[in-house]
Coordinates of C-alpha atoms in Angstrom, one line a residue:
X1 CA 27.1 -70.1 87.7
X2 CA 26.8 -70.1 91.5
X3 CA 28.5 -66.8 92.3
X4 CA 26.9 -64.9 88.6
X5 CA 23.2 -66.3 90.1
X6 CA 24.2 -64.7 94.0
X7 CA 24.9 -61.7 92.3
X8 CA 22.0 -61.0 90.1
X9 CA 19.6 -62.2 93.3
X10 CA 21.3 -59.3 94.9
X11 CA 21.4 -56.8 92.3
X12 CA 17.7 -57.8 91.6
X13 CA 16.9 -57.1 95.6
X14 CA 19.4 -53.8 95.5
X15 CA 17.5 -52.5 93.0
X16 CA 13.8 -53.5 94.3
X17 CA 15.1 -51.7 97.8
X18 CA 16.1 -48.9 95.6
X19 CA 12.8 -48.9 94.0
X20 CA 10.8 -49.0 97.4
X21 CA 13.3 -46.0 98.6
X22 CA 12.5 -44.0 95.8
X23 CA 9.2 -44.1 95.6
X24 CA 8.6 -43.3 99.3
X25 CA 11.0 -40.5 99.0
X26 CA 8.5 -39.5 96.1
X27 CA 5.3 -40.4 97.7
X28 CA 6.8 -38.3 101.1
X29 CA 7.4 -35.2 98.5
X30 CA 4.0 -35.6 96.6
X31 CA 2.1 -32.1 97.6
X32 CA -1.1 -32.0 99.4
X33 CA -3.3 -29.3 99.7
X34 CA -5.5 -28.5 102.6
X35 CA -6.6 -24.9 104.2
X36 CA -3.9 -23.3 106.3
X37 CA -6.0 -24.2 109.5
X38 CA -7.0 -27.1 109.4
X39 CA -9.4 -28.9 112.5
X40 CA -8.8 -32.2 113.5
X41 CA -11.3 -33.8 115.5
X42 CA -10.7 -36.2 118.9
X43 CA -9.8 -40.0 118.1
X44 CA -7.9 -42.9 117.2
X45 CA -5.5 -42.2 114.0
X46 CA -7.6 -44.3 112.0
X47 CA -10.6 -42.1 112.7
X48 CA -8.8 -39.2 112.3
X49 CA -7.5 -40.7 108.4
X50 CA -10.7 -41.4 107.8
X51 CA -12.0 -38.2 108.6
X52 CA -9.5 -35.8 106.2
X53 CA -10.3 -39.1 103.7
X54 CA -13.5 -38.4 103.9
X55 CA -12.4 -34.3 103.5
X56 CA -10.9 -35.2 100.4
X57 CA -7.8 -34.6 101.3
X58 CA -5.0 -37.3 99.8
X59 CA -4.7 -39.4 102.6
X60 CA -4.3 -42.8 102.3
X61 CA -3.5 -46.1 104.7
X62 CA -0.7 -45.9 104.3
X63 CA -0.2 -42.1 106.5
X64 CA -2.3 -44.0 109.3
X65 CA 0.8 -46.2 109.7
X66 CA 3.6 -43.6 109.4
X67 CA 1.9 -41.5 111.8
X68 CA 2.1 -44.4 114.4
X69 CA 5.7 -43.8 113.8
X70 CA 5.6 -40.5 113.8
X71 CA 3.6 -39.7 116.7
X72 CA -0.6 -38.9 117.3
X73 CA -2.1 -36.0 115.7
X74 CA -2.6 -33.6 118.0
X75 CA -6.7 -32.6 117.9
X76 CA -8.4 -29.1 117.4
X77 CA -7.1 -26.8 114.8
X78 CA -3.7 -26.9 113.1
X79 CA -1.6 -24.0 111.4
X80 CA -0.9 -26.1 108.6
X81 CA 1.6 -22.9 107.6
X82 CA 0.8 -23.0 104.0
X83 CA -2.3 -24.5 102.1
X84 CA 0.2 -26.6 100.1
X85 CA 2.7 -28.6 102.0
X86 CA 5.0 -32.1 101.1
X87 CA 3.1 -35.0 102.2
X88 CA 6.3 -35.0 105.0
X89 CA 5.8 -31.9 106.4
X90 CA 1.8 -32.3 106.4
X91 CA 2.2 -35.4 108.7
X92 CA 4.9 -33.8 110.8
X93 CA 2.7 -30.9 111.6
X94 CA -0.4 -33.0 112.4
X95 CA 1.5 -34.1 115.4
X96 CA 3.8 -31.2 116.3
X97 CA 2.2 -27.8 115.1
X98 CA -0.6 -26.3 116.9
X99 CA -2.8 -22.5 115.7
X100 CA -2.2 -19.4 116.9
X101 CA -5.6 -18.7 118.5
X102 CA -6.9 -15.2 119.3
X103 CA -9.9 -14.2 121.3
X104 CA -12.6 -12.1 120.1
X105 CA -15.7 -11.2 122.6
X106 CA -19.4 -11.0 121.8
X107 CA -20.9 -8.8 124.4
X108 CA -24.6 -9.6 125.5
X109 CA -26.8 -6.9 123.4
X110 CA -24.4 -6.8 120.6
X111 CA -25.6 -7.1 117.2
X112 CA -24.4 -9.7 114.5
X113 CA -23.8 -6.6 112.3
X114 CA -21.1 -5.1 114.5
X115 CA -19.7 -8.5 115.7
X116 CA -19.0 -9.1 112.3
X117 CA -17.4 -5.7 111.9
X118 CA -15.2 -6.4 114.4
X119 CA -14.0 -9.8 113.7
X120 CA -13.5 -8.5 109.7
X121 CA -10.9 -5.8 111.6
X122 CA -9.5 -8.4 114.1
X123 CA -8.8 -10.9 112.4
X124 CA -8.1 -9.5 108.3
X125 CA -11.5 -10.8 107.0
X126 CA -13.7 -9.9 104.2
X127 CA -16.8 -8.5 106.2
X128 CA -18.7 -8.7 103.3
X129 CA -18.2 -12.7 102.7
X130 CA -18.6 -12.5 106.5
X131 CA -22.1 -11.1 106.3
X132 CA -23.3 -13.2 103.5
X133 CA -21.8 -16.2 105.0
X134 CA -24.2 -15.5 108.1
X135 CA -26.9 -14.9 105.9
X136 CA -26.5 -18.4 104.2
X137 CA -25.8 -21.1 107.0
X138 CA -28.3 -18.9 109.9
X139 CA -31.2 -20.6 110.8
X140 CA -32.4 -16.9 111.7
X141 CA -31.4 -13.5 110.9
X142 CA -30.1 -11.9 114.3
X143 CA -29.5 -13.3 117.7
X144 CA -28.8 -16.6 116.7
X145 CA -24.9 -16.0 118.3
X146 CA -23.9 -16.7 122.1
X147 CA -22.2 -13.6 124.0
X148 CA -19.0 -15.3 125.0
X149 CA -15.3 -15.0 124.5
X150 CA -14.2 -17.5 121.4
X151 CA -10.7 -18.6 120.7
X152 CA -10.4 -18.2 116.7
X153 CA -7.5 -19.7 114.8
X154 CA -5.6 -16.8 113.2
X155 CA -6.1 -17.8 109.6
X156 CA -9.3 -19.0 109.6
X157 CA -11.5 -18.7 106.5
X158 CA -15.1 -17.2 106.5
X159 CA -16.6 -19.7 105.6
X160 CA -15.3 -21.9 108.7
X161 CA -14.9 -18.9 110.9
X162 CA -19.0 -18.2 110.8
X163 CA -20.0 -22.3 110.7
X164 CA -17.3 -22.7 114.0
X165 CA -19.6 -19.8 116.3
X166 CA -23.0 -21.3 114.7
X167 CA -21.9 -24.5 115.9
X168 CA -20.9 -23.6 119.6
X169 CA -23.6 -21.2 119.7
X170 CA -26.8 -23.9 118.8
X171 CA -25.4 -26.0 121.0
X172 CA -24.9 -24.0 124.0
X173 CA -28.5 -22.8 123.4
X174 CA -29.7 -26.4 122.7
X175 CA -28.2 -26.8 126.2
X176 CA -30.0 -24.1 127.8
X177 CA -33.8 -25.5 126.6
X178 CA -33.3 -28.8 127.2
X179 CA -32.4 -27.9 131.2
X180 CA -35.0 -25.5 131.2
X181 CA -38.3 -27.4 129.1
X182 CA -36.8 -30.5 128.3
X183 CA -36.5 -30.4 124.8
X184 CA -35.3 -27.9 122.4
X185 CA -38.1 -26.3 119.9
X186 CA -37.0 -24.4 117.3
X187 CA -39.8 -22.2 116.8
X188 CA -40.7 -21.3 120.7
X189 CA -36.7 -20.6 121.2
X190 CA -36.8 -18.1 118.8
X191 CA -39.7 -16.3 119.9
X192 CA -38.0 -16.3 123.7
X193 CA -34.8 -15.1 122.1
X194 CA -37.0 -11.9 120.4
X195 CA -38.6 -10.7 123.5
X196 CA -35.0 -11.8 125.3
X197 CA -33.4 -9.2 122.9
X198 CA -36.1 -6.4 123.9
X199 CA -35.1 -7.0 127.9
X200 CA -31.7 -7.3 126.9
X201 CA -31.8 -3.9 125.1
X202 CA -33.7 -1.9 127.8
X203 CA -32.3 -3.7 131.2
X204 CA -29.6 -1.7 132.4
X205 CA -28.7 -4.9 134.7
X206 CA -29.3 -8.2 135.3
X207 CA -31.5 -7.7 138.5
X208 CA -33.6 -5.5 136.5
X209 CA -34.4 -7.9 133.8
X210 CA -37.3 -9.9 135.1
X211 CA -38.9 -6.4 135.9
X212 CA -38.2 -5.3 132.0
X213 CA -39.6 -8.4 131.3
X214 CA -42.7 -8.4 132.9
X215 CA -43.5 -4.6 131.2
X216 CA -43.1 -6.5 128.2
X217 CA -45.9 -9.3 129.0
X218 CA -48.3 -6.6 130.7
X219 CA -48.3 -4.4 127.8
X220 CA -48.8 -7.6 125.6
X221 CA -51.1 -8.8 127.2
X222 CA -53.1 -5.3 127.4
X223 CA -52.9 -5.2 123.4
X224 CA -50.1 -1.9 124.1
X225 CA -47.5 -0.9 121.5
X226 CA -44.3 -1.7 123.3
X227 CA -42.5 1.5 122.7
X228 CA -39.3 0.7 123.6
X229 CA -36.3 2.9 122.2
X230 CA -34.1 -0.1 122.2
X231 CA -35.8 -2.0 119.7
X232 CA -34.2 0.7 117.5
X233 CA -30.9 0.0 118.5
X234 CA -30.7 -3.0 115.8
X235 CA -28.1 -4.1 113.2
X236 CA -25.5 -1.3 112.2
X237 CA -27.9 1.2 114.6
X238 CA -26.6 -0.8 117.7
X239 CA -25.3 2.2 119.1
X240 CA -26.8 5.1 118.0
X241 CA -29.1 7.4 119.9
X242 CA -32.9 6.8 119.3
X243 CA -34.0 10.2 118.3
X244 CA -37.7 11.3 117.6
X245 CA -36.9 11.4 113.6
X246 CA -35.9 7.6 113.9
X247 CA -38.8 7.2 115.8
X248 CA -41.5 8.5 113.5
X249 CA -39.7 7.4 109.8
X250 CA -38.3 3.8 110.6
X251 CA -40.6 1.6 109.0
X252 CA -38.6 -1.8 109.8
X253 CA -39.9 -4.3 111.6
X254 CA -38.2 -3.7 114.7
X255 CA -40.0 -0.4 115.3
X256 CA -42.4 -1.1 118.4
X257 CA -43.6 2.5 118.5
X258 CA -45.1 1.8 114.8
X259 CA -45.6 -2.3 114.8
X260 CA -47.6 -4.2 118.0
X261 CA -46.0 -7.8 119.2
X262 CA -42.3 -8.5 119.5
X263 CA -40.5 -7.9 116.1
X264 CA -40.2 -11.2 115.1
X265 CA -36.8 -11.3 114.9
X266 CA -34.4 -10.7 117.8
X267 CA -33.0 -7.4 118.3
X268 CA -29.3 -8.1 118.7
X269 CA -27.7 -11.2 120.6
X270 CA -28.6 -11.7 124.1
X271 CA -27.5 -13.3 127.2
X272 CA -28.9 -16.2 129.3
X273 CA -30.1 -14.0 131.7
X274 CA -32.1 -12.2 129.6
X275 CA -33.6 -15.6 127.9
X276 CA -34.5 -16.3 131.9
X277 CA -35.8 -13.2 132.3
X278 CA -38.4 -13.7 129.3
X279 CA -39.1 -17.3 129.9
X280 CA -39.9 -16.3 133.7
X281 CA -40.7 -12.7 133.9
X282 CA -41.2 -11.3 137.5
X283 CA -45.4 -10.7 138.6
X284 CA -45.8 -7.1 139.1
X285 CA -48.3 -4.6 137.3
X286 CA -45.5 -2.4 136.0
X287 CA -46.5 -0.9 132.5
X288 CA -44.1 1.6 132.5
X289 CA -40.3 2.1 133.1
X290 CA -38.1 5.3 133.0
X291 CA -34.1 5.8 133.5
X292 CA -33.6 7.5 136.5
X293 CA -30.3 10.0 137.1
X294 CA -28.5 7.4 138.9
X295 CA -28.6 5.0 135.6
X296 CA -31.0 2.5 136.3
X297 CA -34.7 2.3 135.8
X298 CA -37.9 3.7 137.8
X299 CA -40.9 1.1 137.4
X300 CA -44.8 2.1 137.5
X301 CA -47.9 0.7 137.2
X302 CA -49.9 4.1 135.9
X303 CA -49.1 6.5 133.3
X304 CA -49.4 9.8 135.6
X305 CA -46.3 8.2 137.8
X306 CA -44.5 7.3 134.6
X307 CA -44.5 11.3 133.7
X308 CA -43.2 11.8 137.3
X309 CA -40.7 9.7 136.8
X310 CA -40.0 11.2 133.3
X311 CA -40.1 14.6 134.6
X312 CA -37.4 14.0 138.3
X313 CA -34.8 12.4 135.5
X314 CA -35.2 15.2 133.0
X315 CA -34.7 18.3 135.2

């Protein structure tokens, strides 16, 4: 009775270690689906669960302990490889695999239209979900992006892709106001980042900003059209040639030689030199500002020098 009571105990714990083994070989090859890159932000492995918990992703506390096996989770974005991987593999790639990143540049002036032309060729995305993704998570139309080169996960989706460069870009700018006023006003940044856009359009260098900028503010301030060619030079027109038809028949908002003021929306997306450059514009009397022959611009104060000016780059 001994020896037949032995041997079912340790057919009974045989077959509950079976049980276990089997269904953590199952729970290991359950399938778990997820975008191909996938972020992971800095922090403890419970914080990191929580956050793909709170993702919806099946995750449960039980990963959090086979990854301290396993090893950390390495933190930023993941090439996942597939959308759908074996529970396994997913936690073997949190901590081993790491995305192919590629670098895209916004250059200052740019617009958002051709930027998003350009990632849609560089990286194999829809420009069209592009665009309308913009459109829906942008607090503002145009200029809301930071010139700067951006590391992009190759496999990205639109949707993440456009809410990534929103996200670095508000908080650089955020950045920028709160050294410069102190606090970061929604309202007043966007009306520095139109007239930035103007400079930033016109300026053919950095030095010559704060000049640009103070024609802007004198002709304001004098009640003057602004009559600047590059406040043409906006959305898919970012590098066309302003000609006089474009001039006379563009009825948009961004046409100073029709409309008074600063379009209300910025140009194109502009550097922090030019936002310096409007916040503090230099104090001179200049109304008036020509490209010279050697490629960068004349300044004057009366219109009868301005036609000078016009007249030594034209012949």
């Amino acid at each position: 009775m001994t020896k037949d009571r032995k041997l079912m105990i340790a057919e009974w714990i045989l077959d509950i270690v079976l049980i276990i083994i089997v269904s953590f070989i199952y729970y290991l090859n359950k399938p778990i689906q997820t975008p191909r890159v996938l972020y992971i932000p800095k922090g403890s492995i419970n914080q990191i669960i929580s956050h793909l918990h709170q993702n919806t992703y099946d995750i449960s506390k039980l990963d959090s302990y086979m990854l301290r096996i396993i090893g950390s989770p390495q933190s930023g974005w993941i090439d996942m490889g597939d959308t759908i991987n074996t529970k396994a593999d997913f936690l073997y790639k949190l901590t081993k695999a790491k995305a192919a990143l590629q670098n895209v540049t916004l250059i200052p002036g740019e617009t958002t239209y051709i930027f998003l032309q350009q990632l849609s060729e560089n990286l194999g995305l829809d420009f069209n979900t592009l665009e309308e993704e913009f459109l829906k998570q942008s607090p503002i139309e145009e200029g809301i992006l930071v010139p700067n080169t951006y590391k992009i996960p190759i496999g990205i989706t639109e949707k993440e892709l456009i809410s990534l460069l929103l996200k670095l870009s508000i908080q650089k700018m955020k950045e920028y106001s709160y050294k410069v006023f102190g606090t970061y006003n929604e309202k007043k940044w966007f009306h520095y980042l139109s007239i930035a856009s103007v400079i930033q359009k016109e300026s053919a260098n950095n030095e010559e900003m704060p000049l640009v900028s103070s024609v802007v503010y004198n002709r304001l301030k004098r009640g003057m059209k602004l009559q600047m060619d590059g406040s043409l030079n906006y959305g898919k027109y970012s590098h066309l040639k302003v000609t006089p038809s474009r001039i006379r028949n563009d009825t948009s908002l961004y046409n100073t030689y029709i409309h008074k003021g600063v379009p209300k929306i910025p140009i194109c997306n502009v550097s922090f030199e030019a936002i310096r450059a409007a916040i503090f514009p230099a104090k001179t009397n200049y109304l008036y500002f020509m490209k010279s022959k050697n490629g960068v611009h004349d300044f004057s104060c009366n219109y009868s020098t301005h036609i000078r000016n016009i007249h030594n780059a034209t012949k």
